[in-house]
Amino acid sequence: MREVIIPTDATARFNTAVDAVVDADKGASGFVLAYGQAGRGKSVAADQYHFQRGGAYVRVWEGWSQSAFLQRVLFEVRGKNGELPRSTANRSKQQIVELLERDRKPLFVDEADRLAISRIEDLRDIHEMTGVPIILIGEEGIFGLLSERRRIWSRVAHEVEFGPISPAEVALYAMQAAGLNIPPDQCARIAERAEGDFRLVRNMILLLEKTAKAAESFDVDASMLDTIFSARTWRRK
């Protein structure tokens, strides 16, 4: 099966939102909040934008202290030159600001819902000093985190929700990734069983491809799908 990234409505809205804050003047820039359940394509969209159009990308680790977080941000903003910085939190933040003032670029923070609110305040400081766009990517819990501080909410310029994968997107992905022809009603069954989780859809398509090769037919019917569904529970929780 080929690794492909299909265009989705959520990805298009995400790209438009990030473009808007990137192209805005320093004073008109802000935060972009990309949110949704796990497996909805948030990280894929952010990683794709970052790869194609640039920026600094930080994936949050659980339990990061202020120093550890800002050292990682500095490492990514600097362009991964040399070893991970060992400077203090304040020194790291100052260096981040100095670099971004010279080279304004978006800062992507993935799994931002794992951050303490104080780390979001660090990002607000960086945004205030440089005007760089901050793109926060996380699950729905990020709303509870950000609601603690009105001064952060006021800087959210765009909210982009990543909802469940649609039957049409299932069909497109199956064709592009595995050459499978799946009727609309069976695509709807896949989307429903996966509860909109793209990762589960990918795993289903992988098994369907193997079944199709064995049957020497890439036209998926209900019986083939029944076989795949019975292979495991396919529960998200």
Short mmCIF file of N, CA, C and O in Angstrom, two decimals, residues 30-162:
data_model
loop_
_atom_site.label_atom_id
_atom_site.label_comp_id
_atom_site.label_asym_id
_atom_site.label_seq_id
_atom_site.Cartn_x
_atom_site.Cartn_y
_atom_site.Cartn_z
N GLY A 30 -1.68 36.28 14.85
CA GLY A 30 -2.30 35.71 16.04
C GLY A 30 -2.08 34.22 16.14
O GLY A 30 -1.20 33.66 15.48
N PHE A 31 -2.91 33.58 16.96
CA PHE A 31 -2.86 32.14 17.15
C PHE A 31 -3.84 31.46 16.20
O PHE A 31 -4.91 32.01 15.90
N VAL A 32 -3.49 30.27 15.75
CA VAL A 32 -4.42 29.38 15.05
C VAL A 32 -4.59 28.15 15.93
O VAL A 32 -3.61 27.56 16.38
N LEU A 33 -5.83 27.77 16.17
CA LEU A 33 -6.13 26.61 17.00
C LEU A 33 -6.70 25.50 16.12
O LEU A 33 -7.79 25.64 15.56
N ALA A 34 -5.96 24.42 15.96
CA ALA A 34 -6.41 23.26 15.19
C ALA A 34 -6.71 22.14 16.18
O ALA A 34 -5.82 21.71 16.91
N TYR A 35 -7.96 21.68 16.21
CA TYR A 35 -8.35 20.74 17.26
C TYR A 35 -9.23 19.62 16.70
O TYR A 35 -9.82 19.73 15.63
N GLY A 36 -9.30 18.55 17.46
CA GLY A 36 -10.13 17.41 17.09
C GLY A 36 -9.65 16.16 17.79
O GLY A 36 -8.57 16.14 18.39
N GLN A 37 -10.45 15.10 17.74
CA GLN A 37 -10.08 13.85 18.37
C GLN A 37 -8.83 13.27 17.73
O GLN A 37 -8.45 13.65 16.62
N ALA A 38 -8.22 12.32 18.42
CA ALA A 38 -7.05 11.64 17.87
C ALA A 38 -7.43 10.92 16.58
O ALA A 38 -8.54 10.41 16.44
N GLY A 39 -6.51 10.92 15.62
CA GLY A 39 -6.73 10.22 14.38
C GLY A 39 -7.53 10.98 13.35
O GLY A 39 -8.00 10.39 12.37
N ARG A 40 -7.68 12.28 13.53
CA ARG A 40 -8.49 13.06 12.60
C ARG A 40 -7.65 13.83 11.57
O ARG A 40 -8.19 14.59 10.78
N GLY A 41 -6.34 13.69 11.60
CA GLY A 41 -5.50 14.28 10.57
C GLY A 41 -4.88 15.62 10.90
O GLY A 41 -4.31 16.28 10.02
N LYS A 42 -4.97 16.06 12.15
CA LYS A 42 -4.42 17.36 12.54
C LYS A 42 -2.91 17.43 12.33
O LYS A 42 -2.40 18.35 11.70
N SER A 43 -2.22 16.45 12.89
CA SER A 43 -0.76 16.46 12.81
C SER A 43 -0.27 16.29 11.38
O SER A 43 0.74 16.89 10.98
N VAL A 44 -0.98 15.48 10.60
CA VAL A 44 -0.61 15.29 9.20
C VAL A 44 -0.71 16.61 8.44
O VAL A 44 0.20 16.97 7.68
N ALA A 45 -1.79 17.34 8.67
CA ALA A 45 -1.97 18.63 7.99
C ALA A 45 -0.89 19.62 8.40
O ALA A 45 -0.32 20.32 7.55
N ALA A 46 -0.59 19.68 9.70
CA ALA A 46 0.42 20.62 10.19
C ALA A 46 1.80 20.25 9.68
O ALA A 46 2.57 21.11 9.26
N ASP A 47 2.11 18.97 9.71
CA ASP A 47 3.43 18.52 9.25
C ASP A 47 3.59 18.79 7.76
O ASP A 47 4.67 19.20 7.31
N GLN A 48 2.53 18.58 6.99
CA GLN A 48 2.59 18.82 5.56
C GLN A 48 2.81 20.31 5.26
O GLN A 48 3.63 20.67 4.40
N TYR A 49 2.08 21.17 5.97
CA TYR A 49 2.26 22.61 5.78
C TYR A 49 3.69 23.02 6.12
O TYR A 49 4.34 23.76 5.37
N HIS A 50 4.17 22.53 7.25
CA HIS A 50 5.52 22.86 7.69
C HIS A 50 6.56 22.40 6.68
O HIS A 50 7.51 23.11 6.35
N PHE A 51 6.39 21.20 6.15
CA PHE A 51 7.35 20.65 5.20
C PHE A 51 7.35 21.45 3.90
O PHE A 51 8.41 21.73 3.32
N GLN A 52 6.18 21.84 3.44
CA GLN A 52 6.07 22.51 2.15
C GLN A 52 6.36 24.00 2.21
O GLN A 52 6.90 24.57 1.26
N ARG A 53 6.02 24.64 3.34
CA ARG A 53 6.08 26.10 3.37
C ARG A 53 6.97 26.67 4.47
O ARG A 53 7.13 27.88 4.58
N GLY A 54 7.53 25.80 5.30
CA GLY A 54 8.50 26.26 6.28
C GLY A 54 7.90 26.59 7.63
O GLY A 54 6.69 26.49 7.86
N GLY A 55 8.77 26.99 8.55
CA GLY A 55 8.38 27.28 9.92
C GLY A 55 9.19 26.44 10.88
O GLY A 55 10.12 25.73 10.50
N ALA A 56 8.84 26.53 12.15
CA ALA A 56 9.48 25.71 13.19
C ALA A 56 8.40 24.81 13.80
O ALA A 56 7.29 25.27 14.05
N TYR A 57 8.74 23.55 14.02
CA TYR A 57 7.75 22.56 14.44
C TYR A 57 8.21 21.89 15.73
O TYR A 57 9.29 21.30 15.77
N VAL A 58 7.38 21.98 16.76
CA VAL A 58 7.68 21.39 18.06
C VAL A 58 6.58 20.40 18.42
O VAL A 58 5.40 20.75 18.41
N ARG A 59 6.98 19.18 18.74
CA ARG A 59 6.02 18.17 19.21
C ARG A 59 6.22 18.01 20.72
O ARG A 59 7.28 17.64 21.18
N VAL A 60 5.18 18.31 21.47
CA VAL A 60 5.28 18.40 22.93
C VAL A 60 5.46 17.01 23.56
O VAL A 60 4.78 16.06 23.18
N TRP A 61 6.35 16.94 24.53
CA TRP A 61 6.53 15.75 25.34
C TRP A 61 5.82 15.95 26.68
O TRP A 61 5.75 17.07 27.20
N GLU A 62 5.31 14.87 27.21
CA GLU A 62 4.61 14.93 28.49
C GLU A 62 5.56 15.35 29.61
O GLU A 62 6.68 14.86 29.71
N GLY A 63 5.09 16.29 30.44
CA GLY A 63 5.84 16.67 31.63
C GLY A 63 7.00 17.62 31.40
O GLY A 63 7.83 17.80 32.30
N TRP A 64 7.09 18.26 30.25
CA TRP A 64 8.18 19.19 30.00
C TRP A 64 8.15 20.35 30.99
O TRP A 64 7.10 20.95 31.24
N SER A 65 9.32 20.68 31.53
CA SER A 65 9.46 21.88 32.36
C SER A 65 9.57 23.09 31.43
O SER A 65 9.67 22.96 30.20
N GLN A 66 9.56 24.28 32.01
CA GLN A 66 9.71 25.49 31.21
C GLN A 66 11.03 25.47 30.45
O GLN A 66 11.07 25.77 29.24
N SER A 67 12.11 25.10 31.13
CA SER A 67 13.42 25.07 30.48
C SER A 67 13.45 24.08 29.33
O SER A 67 13.93 24.38 28.23
N ALA A 68 12.94 22.87 29.57
CA ALA A 68 12.96 21.83 28.54
C ALA A 68 12.14 22.27 27.32
O ALA A 68 12.55 22.06 26.18
N PHE A 69 10.98 22.86 27.57
CA PHE A 69 10.12 23.30 26.47
C PHE A 69 10.80 24.39 25.64
O PHE A 69 10.87 24.31 24.41
N LEU A 70 11.30 25.42 26.30
CA LEU A 70 11.89 26.53 25.57
C LEU A 70 13.21 26.14 24.90
O LEU A 70 13.55 26.67 23.84
N GLN A 71 13.93 25.21 25.49
CA GLN A 71 15.14 24.71 24.83
C GLN A 71 14.79 24.01 23.52
O GLN A 71 15.47 24.17 22.51
N ARG A 72 13.71 23.23 23.53
CA ARG A 72 13.29 22.55 22.32
C ARG A 72 12.79 23.55 21.27
O ARG A 72 13.09 23.40 20.08
N VAL A 73 12.03 24.56 21.72
CA VAL A 73 11.57 25.59 20.79
C VAL A 73 12.77 26.29 20.15
O VAL A 73 12.82 26.49 18.92
N LEU A 74 13.75 26.65 20.96
CA LEU A 74 14.95 27.30 20.45
C LEU A 74 15.67 26.40 19.44
O LEU A 74 16.12 26.86 18.38
N PHE A 75 15.77 25.13 19.76
CA PHE A 75 16.43 24.17 18.87
C PHE A 75 15.75 24.14 17.50
O PHE A 75 16.42 24.14 16.46
N GLU A 76 14.42 24.14 17.48
CA GLU A 76 13.68 24.08 16.22
C GLU A 76 13.72 25.41 15.48
O GLU A 76 13.86 25.44 14.25
N VAL A 77 13.60 26.52 16.20
CA VAL A 77 13.65 27.83 15.57
C VAL A 77 15.02 28.08 14.97
O VAL A 77 15.15 28.67 13.88
N ARG A 78 16.05 27.61 15.64
CA ARG A 78 17.42 27.80 15.18
C ARG A 78 17.73 26.96 13.94
O ARG A 78 18.70 27.21 13.23
N GLY A 79 16.90 25.95 13.69
CA GLY A 79 17.12 25.10 12.53
C GLY A 79 17.86 23.83 12.82
O GLY A 79 18.49 23.25 11.94
N LYS A 80 17.81 23.36 14.08
CA LYS A 80 18.44 22.11 14.48
C LYS A 80 19.94 22.10 14.24
O LYS A 80 20.53 21.08 13.93
N ASN A 81 20.54 23.28 14.38
CA ASN A 81 21.99 23.37 14.24
C ASN A 81 22.67 23.07 15.57
O ASN A 81 22.42 23.74 16.57
N GLY A 82 23.52 22.07 15.57
CA GLY A 82 24.24 21.75 16.79
C GLY A 82 23.41 20.94 17.77
O GLY A 82 22.39 20.33 17.41
N GLU A 83 23.85 20.91 19.02
CA GLU A 83 23.19 20.12 20.04
C GLU A 83 22.01 20.89 20.64
O GLU A 83 21.86 22.10 20.44
N LEU A 84 21.19 20.18 21.39
CA LEU A 84 20.07 20.81 22.07
C LEU A 84 20.60 21.84 23.06
O LEU A 84 21.50 21.54 23.85
N PRO A 85 20.08 23.06 23.07
CA PRO A 85 20.58 24.10 23.99
C PRO A 85 20.43 23.69 25.45
O PRO A 85 19.52 22.94 25.81
N ARG A 86 21.30 24.20 26.27
CA ARG A 86 21.25 23.94 27.72
C ARG A 86 21.11 25.22 28.51
O ARG A 86 21.39 25.26 29.70
N SER A 87 20.65 26.26 27.86
CA SER A 87 20.52 27.56 28.52
C SER A 87 19.31 27.58 29.44
O SER A 87 18.43 26.71 29.38
N THR A 88 19.25 28.60 30.28
CA THR A 88 18.10 28.77 31.17
C THR A 88 16.85 29.09 30.36
O THR A 88 16.93 29.46 29.19
N ALA A 89 15.70 29.01 31.02
CA ALA A 89 14.44 29.31 30.35
C ALA A 89 14.43 30.74 29.82
O ALA A 89 14.06 31.00 28.67
N ASN A 90 14.83 31.70 30.66
CA ASN A 90 14.81 33.10 30.24
C ASN A 90 15.76 33.36 29.08
O ASN A 90 15.42 34.09 28.14
N ARG A 91 16.95 32.76 29.15
CA ARG A 91 17.92 32.95 28.07
C ARG A 91 17.42 32.31 26.79
O ARG A 91 17.56 32.88 25.70
N SER A 92 16.81 31.13 26.88
CA SER A 92 16.27 30.46 25.70
C SER A 92 15.17 31.31 25.05
O SER A 92 15.13 31.48 23.83
N LYS A 93 14.29 31.86 25.89
CA LYS A 93 13.20 32.68 25.35
C LYS A 93 13.76 33.91 24.65
O LYS A 93 13.28 34.29 23.57
N GLN A 94 14.75 34.55 25.26
CA GLN A 94 15.34 35.73 24.64
C GLN A 94 15.97 35.40 23.30
O GLN A 94 15.83 36.15 22.32
N GLN A 95 16.66 34.27 23.23
CA GLN A 95 17.28 33.86 21.96
C GLN A 95 16.22 33.54 20.90
O GLN A 95 16.40 33.85 19.72
N ILE A 96 15.13 32.92 21.32
CA ILE A 96 14.02 32.63 20.39
C ILE A 96 13.49 33.93 19.80
O ILE A 96 13.29 34.05 18.59
N VAL A 97 13.27 34.92 20.67
CA VAL A 97 12.75 36.21 20.22
C VAL A 97 13.72 36.87 19.25
O VAL A 97 13.31 37.38 18.19
N GLU A 98 15.00 36.84 19.57
CA GLU A 98 16.00 37.47 18.69
C GLU A 98 16.02 36.82 17.32
O GLU A 98 16.09 37.51 16.29
N LEU A 99 15.94 35.50 17.28
CA LEU A 99 15.96 34.78 16.01
C LEU A 99 14.70 35.06 15.19
O LEU A 99 14.77 35.27 13.97
N LEU A 100 13.54 35.07 15.84
CA LEU A 100 12.29 35.27 15.13
C LEU A 100 12.09 36.72 14.70
O LEU A 100 11.38 36.98 13.73
N GLU A 101 12.72 37.64 15.39
CA GLU A 101 12.67 39.03 14.94
C GLU A 101 13.44 39.20 13.63
O GLU A 101 13.08 40.03 12.78
N ARG A 102 14.50 38.41 13.46
CA ARG A 102 15.29 38.47 12.22
C ARG A 102 14.66 37.65 11.10
O ARG A 102 14.79 37.98 9.93
N ASP A 103 14.00 36.57 11.48
CA ASP A 103 13.42 35.66 10.48
C ASP A 103 12.04 35.23 10.95
O ASP A 103 11.88 34.23 11.65
N ARG A 104 11.03 36.01 10.57
CA ARG A 104 9.66 35.75 11.01
C ARG A 104 9.11 34.51 10.30
O ARG A 104 9.05 34.46 9.08
N LYS A 105 8.70 33.52 11.08
CA LYS A 105 8.14 32.30 10.52
C LYS A 105 7.18 31.68 11.52
O LYS A 105 7.28 31.91 12.73
N PRO A 106 6.21 30.90 11.05
CA PRO A 106 5.22 30.33 11.96
C PRO A 106 5.84 29.29 12.89
O PRO A 106 6.78 28.58 12.52
N LEU A 107 5.27 29.21 14.09
CA LEU A 107 5.71 28.23 15.08
C LEU A 107 4.57 27.25 15.33
O LEU A 107 3.51 27.63 15.83
N PHE A 108 4.76 26.00 14.94
CA PHE A 108 3.77 24.94 15.11
C PHE A 108 4.05 24.20 16.41
O PHE A 108 5.18 23.73 16.63
N VAL A 109 3.04 24.05 17.25
CA VAL A 109 3.19 23.34 18.52
C VAL A 109 2.16 22.21 18.53
O VAL A 109 0.97 22.44 18.76
N ASP A 110 2.63 21.00 18.27
CA ASP A 110 1.75 19.84 18.18
C ASP A 110 1.57 19.21 19.56
O ASP A 110 2.48 19.22 20.38
N GLU A 111 0.38 18.64 19.78
CA GLU A 111 -0.02 18.09 21.08
C GLU A 111 0.07 19.16 22.16
O GLU A 111 0.52 18.92 23.29
N ALA A 112 -0.38 20.34 21.80
CA ALA A 112 -0.31 21.49 22.71
C ALA A 112 -1.19 21.31 23.94
O ALA A 112 -0.98 21.98 24.96
N ASP A 113 -2.18 20.42 23.87
CA ASP A 113 -3.05 20.19 25.04
C ASP A 113 -2.29 19.53 26.18
O ASP A 113 -2.80 19.47 27.31
N ARG A 114 -1.07 19.05 25.94
CA ARG A 114 -0.25 18.46 26.99
C ARG A 114 0.53 19.51 27.78
O ARG A 114 1.14 19.20 28.80
N LEU A 115 0.52 20.74 27.30
CA LEU A 115 1.29 21.80 27.95
C LEU A 115 0.57 22.35 29.18
O LEU A 115 -0.66 22.40 29.22
N ALA A 116 1.34 22.81 30.13
CA ALA A 116 0.79 23.59 31.24
C ALA A 116 0.45 24.98 30.73
O ALA A 116 1.05 25.47 29.77
N ILE A 117 -0.49 25.65 31.37
CA ILE A 117 -0.91 26.97 30.92
C ILE A 117 0.26 27.96 30.93
O ILE A 117 0.32 28.88 30.10
N SER A 118 1.21 27.76 31.81
CA SER A 118 2.37 28.66 31.86
C SER A 118 3.20 28.58 30.59
O SER A 118 3.82 29.56 30.18
N ARG A 119 3.21 27.41 29.95
CA ARG A 119 3.94 27.28 28.68
C ARG A 119 3.21 28.01 27.56
O ARG A 119 3.84 28.56 26.66
N ILE A 120 1.88 28.02 27.61
CA ILE A 120 1.12 28.80 26.64
C ILE A 120 1.41 30.28 26.83
O ILE A 120 1.49 31.05 25.87
N GLU A 121 1.59 30.68 28.08
CA GLU A 121 1.96 32.07 28.36
C GLU A 121 3.34 32.39 27.78
O GLU A 121 3.58 33.50 27.30
N ASP A 122 4.25 31.43 27.83
CA ASP A 122 5.56 31.63 27.19
C ASP A 122 5.39 31.88 25.70
O ASP A 122 6.05 32.76 25.12
N LEU A 123 4.49 31.13 25.07
CA LEU A 123 4.24 31.32 23.65
C LEU A 123 3.60 32.67 23.37
O LEU A 123 3.90 33.32 22.36
N ARG A 124 2.74 33.10 24.28
CA ARG A 124 2.14 34.43 24.12
C ARG A 124 3.21 35.51 24.20
O ARG A 124 3.18 36.48 23.42
N ASP A 125 4.15 35.36 25.12
CA ASP A 125 5.25 36.32 25.22
C ASP A 125 6.02 36.39 23.90
O ASP A 125 6.35 37.48 23.41
N ILE A 126 6.32 35.23 23.34
CA ILE A 126 7.07 35.18 22.09
C ILE A 126 6.28 35.84 20.96
O ILE A 126 6.83 36.60 20.16
N HIS A 127 4.98 35.55 20.93
CA HIS A 127 4.14 36.16 19.91
C HIS A 127 4.07 37.68 20.07
O HIS A 127 4.16 38.43 19.08
N GLU A 128 3.92 38.15 21.31
CA GLU A 128 3.83 39.58 21.56
C GLU A 128 5.09 40.31 21.13
O GLU A 128 5.03 41.43 20.60
N MET A 129 6.25 39.69 21.34
CA MET A 129 7.51 40.34 21.03
C MET A 129 7.86 40.30 19.55
O MET A 129 8.52 41.20 19.03
N THR A 130 7.40 39.27 18.85
CA THR A 130 7.84 39.06 17.47
C THR A 130 6.73 39.14 16.43
O THR A 130 7.00 39.38 15.26
N GLY A 131 5.49 38.92 16.84
CA GLY A 131 4.38 38.88 15.91
C GLY A 131 4.31 37.63 15.07
O GLY A 131 3.51 37.55 14.13
N VAL A 132 5.11 36.62 15.41
CA VAL A 132 5.06 35.38 14.62
C VAL A 132 3.76 34.63 14.91
O VAL A 132 3.25 34.65 16.04
N PRO A 133 3.19 33.98 13.91
CA PRO A 133 1.99 33.19 14.14
C PRO A 133 2.31 31.97 14.99
O PRO A 133 3.36 31.34 14.82
N ILE A 134 1.42 31.64 15.91
CA ILE A 134 1.54 30.44 16.74
C ILE A 134 0.41 29.51 16.37
O ILE A 134 -0.77 29.88 16.48
N ILE A 135 0.73 28.30 15.95
CA ILE A 135 -0.29 27.33 15.56
C ILE A 135 -0.31 26.23 16.60
O ILE A 135 0.66 25.47 16.75
N LEU A 136 -1.39 26.16 17.36
CA LEU A 136 -1.55 25.15 18.40
C LEU A 136 -2.38 24.00 17.87
O LEU A 136 -3.49 24.20 17.38
N ILE A 137 -1.85 22.78 17.96
CA ILE A 137 -2.53 21.59 17.46
C ILE A 137 -2.78 20.68 18.65
O ILE A 137 -1.85 20.36 19.39
N GLY A 138 -4.03 20.28 18.86
CA GLY A 138 -4.31 19.43 20.02
C GLY A 138 -5.72 18.87 19.99
O GLY A 138 -6.52 19.18 19.12
N GLU A 139 -6.00 18.02 20.98
CA GLU A 139 -7.33 17.46 21.12
C GLU A 139 -8.23 18.46 21.84
O GLU A 139 -7.80 19.53 22.26
N GLU A 140 -9.51 18.08 22.00
CA GLU A 140 -10.50 19.03 22.51
C GLU A 140 -10.17 19.59 23.88
O GLU A 140 -10.62 20.68 24.25
N GLY A 141 -9.36 18.88 24.65
CA GLY A 141 -8.98 19.35 25.97
C GLY A 141 -8.27 20.68 25.97
O GLY A 141 -8.18 21.35 27.01
N ILE A 142 -7.77 21.09 24.82
CA ILE A 142 -7.06 22.36 24.74
C ILE A 142 -7.99 23.54 25.02
O ILE A 142 -7.56 24.59 25.47
N PHE A 143 -9.30 23.36 24.79
CA PHE A 143 -10.24 24.44 25.07
C PHE A 143 -10.27 24.75 26.57
O PHE A 143 -10.30 25.91 26.97
N GLY A 144 -10.28 23.70 27.39
CA GLY A 144 -10.27 23.91 28.82
C GLY A 144 -8.99 24.59 29.28
O GLY A 144 -9.01 25.43 30.20
N LEU A 145 -7.89 24.25 28.62
CA LEU A 145 -6.61 24.87 28.95
C LEU A 145 -6.61 26.35 28.62
O LEU A 145 -6.29 27.19 29.47
N LEU A 146 -7.01 26.70 27.42
CA LEU A 146 -6.95 28.09 26.99
C LEU A 146 -7.99 28.97 27.66
O LEU A 146 -7.80 30.19 27.78
N SER A 147 -9.11 28.37 28.06
CA SER A 147 -10.16 29.17 28.68
C SER A 147 -9.74 29.74 30.03
O SER A 147 -10.41 30.62 30.57
N GLU A 148 -8.62 29.27 30.57
CA GLU A 148 -8.14 29.80 31.84
C GLU A 148 -7.63 31.23 31.70
O GLU A 148 -7.54 31.95 32.69
N ARG A 149 -7.27 31.63 30.50
CA ARG A 149 -6.67 32.95 30.32
C ARG A 149 -7.34 33.70 29.16
O ARG A 149 -7.12 33.36 27.99
N ARG A 150 -8.13 34.70 29.48
CA ARG A 150 -8.82 35.47 28.44
C ARG A 150 -7.82 36.16 27.51
O ARG A 150 -8.08 36.32 26.31
N ARG A 151 -6.68 36.59 28.05
CA ARG A 151 -5.73 37.31 27.21
C ARG A 151 -5.12 36.42 26.13
O ARG A 151 -4.59 36.92 25.14
N ILE A 152 -5.21 35.09 26.33
CA ILE A 152 -4.76 34.17 25.28
C ILE A 152 -5.87 33.96 24.27
O ILE A 152 -5.65 34.02 23.05
N TRP A 153 -7.10 33.74 24.77
CA TRP A 153 -8.23 33.54 23.87
C TRP A 153 -8.39 34.71 22.90
O TRP A 153 -8.76 34.53 21.74
N SER A 154 -8.13 35.91 23.38
CA SER A 154 -8.33 37.09 22.54
C SER A 154 -7.36 37.13 21.36
O SER A 154 -7.56 37.89 20.41
N ARG A 155 -6.31 36.31 21.42
CA ARG A 155 -5.31 36.28 20.35
C ARG A 155 -5.51 35.13 19.38
O ARG A 155 -4.71 34.94 18.47
N VAL A 156 -6.56 34.31 19.60
CA VAL A 156 -6.86 33.23 18.66
C VAL A 156 -7.58 33.82 17.46
O VAL A 156 -8.73 34.25 17.54
N ALA A 157 -6.89 33.84 16.32
CA ALA A 157 -7.44 34.45 15.11
C ALA A 157 -8.31 33.47 14.33
O ALA A 157 -9.26 33.88 13.66
N HIS A 158 -7.99 32.17 14.40
CA HIS A 158 -8.73 31.17 13.64
C HIS A 158 -8.82 29.87 14.44
O HIS A 158 -7.86 29.47 15.09
N GLU A 159 -9.99 29.24 14.37
CA GLU A 159 -10.19 27.91 14.94
C GLU A 159 -10.53 26.96 13.80
O GLU A 159 -11.42 27.24 13.00
N VAL A 160 -9.83 25.84 13.73
CA VAL A 160 -10.07 24.86 12.67
C VAL A 160 -10.35 23.50 13.31
O VAL A 160 -9.49 22.93 13.97
N GLU A 161 -11.57 23.02 13.11
CA GLU A 161 -11.94 21.71 13.66
C GLU A 161 -11.66 20.61 12.63
O GLU A 161 -12.00 20.73 11.46
N PHE A 162 -11.02 19.54 13.11
CA PHE A 162 -10.80 18.35 12.29
C PHE A 162 -11.82 17.30 12.71
O PHE A 162 -11.71 16.70 13.78
#
